[in-house]
Amino acid sequence: MRMNRRADTCGRTNRYTSASTSSSAAAASTEASFQAAQYVPETNSLVSSSSSTEQAYTPVPEPTTTSSSDPEPTTSSSSSDTPAYTPETTAQAAPTTSTEAAAPATTSESSSSSSSSTSGTYTGEITFYATGLGSCGITNVDTDYITAVSHELFDSYPGYDGVNPNANPLCGKKINLSLGGKTVTVTATDRCTGCAFYDLDLSPSAFDQLASQDQGRVAGATWSWA
């Protein structure tokens, strides 16, 4: 009786073992089939993506330095623009000389009048002044009938050397003077620097014979050498 139970036990064991084994095998087969159906190696996608990346990549060319190099500056333009300095010493170095002092100024009126200063009739203005020691070396008073001739006539009178005015041949010459129908005779004893060529500067008494002293300067007087 015990042997039968053992045999029965063994039979159960074998059935259990066999069923367990077949169940495990079926599970393993199912898992293997699932894994075989689901698993896809990622190597192909990686390779394809890698290959697509390699095809899209374009290498960037390396930059060159030829365009960035600047030409070296030159100094020729700045040197040509700078003007050369010239010292301004010529104007100061040349001394100024006065030619007017060496050569006396002459006018056509004085040169032409010098030849006729001893003859003819002349017209000019008359004035009067306070008398005294004149250029001829003669001292006069206001009551004397004397006159001063212009400096141009005095200096250009024939025979005068321009050195000693007291020795001028004009000194002491008589002049007949007329104005407005009045006449007076005067003596040349002085030199008038403010008179025109044929003007006469009279003593007050000589002027009174022709015009009023209130008039001061009177034009239109005529005169000639006596």
Short mmCIF file of C-alpha atoms in Angstrom, two decimals, residues 66-199:
data_model
loop_
_atom_site.label_atom_id
_atom_site.label_comp_id
_atom_site.label_asym_id
_atom_site.label_seq_id
_atom_site.Cartn_x
_atom_site.Cartn_y
_atom_site.Cartn_z
CA THR A 66 45.24 88.93 -47.46
CA SER A 67 42.31 91.40 -47.42
CA SER A 68 42.83 92.48 -43.82
CA SER A 69 46.41 93.57 -44.29
CA ASP A 70 46.60 97.36 -44.71
CA PRO A 71 49.25 99.06 -46.85
CA GLU A 72 52.03 100.75 -44.98
CA PRO A 73 51.55 104.53 -44.75
CA THR A 74 53.82 106.75 -46.74
CA THR A 75 55.04 110.23 -45.83
CA SER A 76 55.42 111.60 -49.36
CA SER A 77 52.04 113.38 -49.42
CA SER A 78 52.56 115.15 -46.09
CA SER A 79 55.99 116.33 -47.07
CA SER A 80 54.73 117.70 -50.38
CA ASP A 81 51.82 119.55 -48.73
CA THR A 82 54.07 121.40 -46.30
CA PRO A 83 55.26 124.70 -47.87
CA ALA A 84 58.88 125.59 -47.61
CA TYR A 85 59.60 128.33 -45.07
CA THR A 86 61.10 131.47 -46.51
CA PRO A 87 62.45 134.04 -44.05
CA GLU A 88 61.06 137.48 -44.66
CA THR A 89 64.23 139.51 -44.26
CA THR A 90 64.48 141.13 -47.68
CA ALA A 91 62.08 143.96 -46.94
CA GLN A 92 63.82 144.90 -43.69
CA ALA A 93 67.32 144.39 -45.02
CA ALA A 94 66.89 146.90 -47.83
CA PRO A 95 67.34 150.40 -46.37
CA THR A 96 64.96 153.04 -47.53
CA THR A 97 66.49 156.01 -49.25
CA SER A 98 64.77 159.27 -49.86
CA THR A 99 65.13 160.47 -53.41
CA GLU A 100 63.00 163.52 -52.72
CA ALA A 101 65.71 165.05 -50.52
CA ALA A 102 68.39 164.53 -53.16
CA ALA A 103 66.32 165.85 -56.05
CA PRO A 104 64.13 168.92 -55.40
CA ALA A 105 60.60 168.55 -56.66
CA THR A 106 59.80 170.77 -59.60
CA THR A 107 56.52 171.41 -61.31
CA SER A 108 55.75 172.49 -64.81
CA GLU A 109 54.27 175.68 -63.41
CA SER A 110 57.44 176.61 -61.53
CA SER A 111 59.77 175.72 -64.38
CA SER A 112 57.77 177.67 -66.92
CA SER A 113 57.28 180.58 -64.55
CA SER A 114 60.94 180.92 -63.66
CA SER A 115 61.78 182.13 -67.14
CA SER A 116 59.02 184.74 -67.03
CA SER A 117 59.31 185.68 -63.33
CA THR A 118 61.01 188.95 -64.21
CA SER A 119 58.52 190.11 -66.83
CA GLY A 120 54.82 190.00 -67.58
CA THR A 121 51.68 190.46 -65.50
CA TYR A 122 50.58 187.86 -62.94
CA THR A 123 47.35 187.22 -61.08
CA GLY A 124 47.02 185.82 -57.57
CA GLU A 125 45.56 186.28 -54.12
CA ILE A 126 46.67 188.86 -51.55
CA THR A 127 46.86 188.46 -47.76
CA PHE A 128 48.59 190.37 -44.95
CA TYR A 129 50.84 189.44 -42.03
CA ALA A 130 52.71 190.95 -39.08
CA THR A 131 56.04 192.12 -40.38
CA GLY A 132 59.49 191.72 -38.83
CA LEU A 133 62.83 190.29 -39.92
CA GLY A 134 62.33 188.80 -43.38
CA SER A 135 64.19 186.20 -45.45
CA CYS A 136 66.13 188.94 -47.19
CA GLY A 137 67.67 189.95 -43.86
CA ILE A 138 65.68 193.18 -43.70
CA THR A 139 63.63 194.16 -40.69
CA ASN A 140 60.32 195.85 -41.52
CA VAL A 141 57.38 197.30 -39.64
CA ASP A 142 53.66 197.13 -40.40
CA THR A 143 53.61 200.63 -41.85
CA ASP A 144 56.15 199.76 -44.54
CA TYR A 145 54.82 198.95 -47.99
CA ILE A 146 56.47 195.60 -48.38
CA THR A 147 55.46 192.12 -49.51
CA ALA A 148 56.56 188.53 -49.17
CA VAL A 149 56.54 186.54 -52.40
CA SER A 150 55.79 182.82 -52.56
CA HIS A 151 58.55 180.40 -51.61
CA GLU A 152 58.39 178.90 -55.11
CA LEU A 153 58.95 182.28 -56.76
CA PHE A 154 61.61 183.24 -54.22
CA ASP A 155 63.59 179.98 -54.65
CA SER A 156 63.33 179.90 -58.45
CA TYR A 157 64.18 183.54 -59.12
CA PRO A 158 66.97 183.83 -61.70
CA GLY A 159 70.42 184.25 -60.18
CA TYR A 160 69.56 182.77 -56.77
CA ASP A 161 71.85 179.88 -55.77
CA GLY A 162 69.61 178.66 -52.93
CA VAL A 163 72.36 179.04 -50.33
CA ASN A 164 72.01 182.51 -48.81
CA PRO A 165 68.48 183.98 -49.07
CA ASN A 166 69.83 187.41 -48.11
CA ALA A 167 71.77 187.40 -51.38
CA ASN A 168 68.75 186.57 -53.55
CA PRO A 169 68.58 189.07 -56.46
CA LEU A 170 64.83 189.29 -55.85
CA CYS A 171 65.31 191.09 -52.54
CA GLY A 172 64.51 194.82 -52.83
CA LYS A 173 62.67 194.49 -56.16
CA LYS A 174 59.62 196.76 -56.66
CA ILE A 175 56.17 195.38 -57.57
CA ASN A 176 53.19 197.29 -58.95
CA LEU A 177 49.99 195.76 -57.50
CA SER A 178 46.40 196.50 -58.54
CA LEU A 179 42.97 195.34 -57.32
CA GLY A 180 39.54 196.77 -58.12
CA GLY A 181 40.92 199.98 -59.65
CA LYS A 182 43.31 200.60 -56.73
CA THR A 183 47.08 200.45 -57.06
CA VAL A 184 50.01 200.29 -54.66
CA THR A 185 53.75 199.76 -55.08
CA VAL A 186 55.49 197.41 -52.64
CA THR A 187 59.02 196.07 -52.11
CA ALA A 188 59.83 192.33 -51.96
CA THR A 189 61.68 191.62 -48.72
CA ASP A 190 60.40 188.24 -47.50
CA ARG A 191 59.45 184.66 -48.42
CA CYS A 192 55.92 183.24 -47.90
CA THR A 193 55.72 179.46 -47.38
CA GLY A 194 51.91 179.34 -47.44
CA CYS A 195 51.43 181.23 -50.69
CA ALA A 196 50.75 179.89 -54.17
CA PHE A 197 53.22 180.76 -56.91
CA TYR A 198 51.84 184.25 -57.77
CA ASP A 199 50.24 185.11 -54.42
#
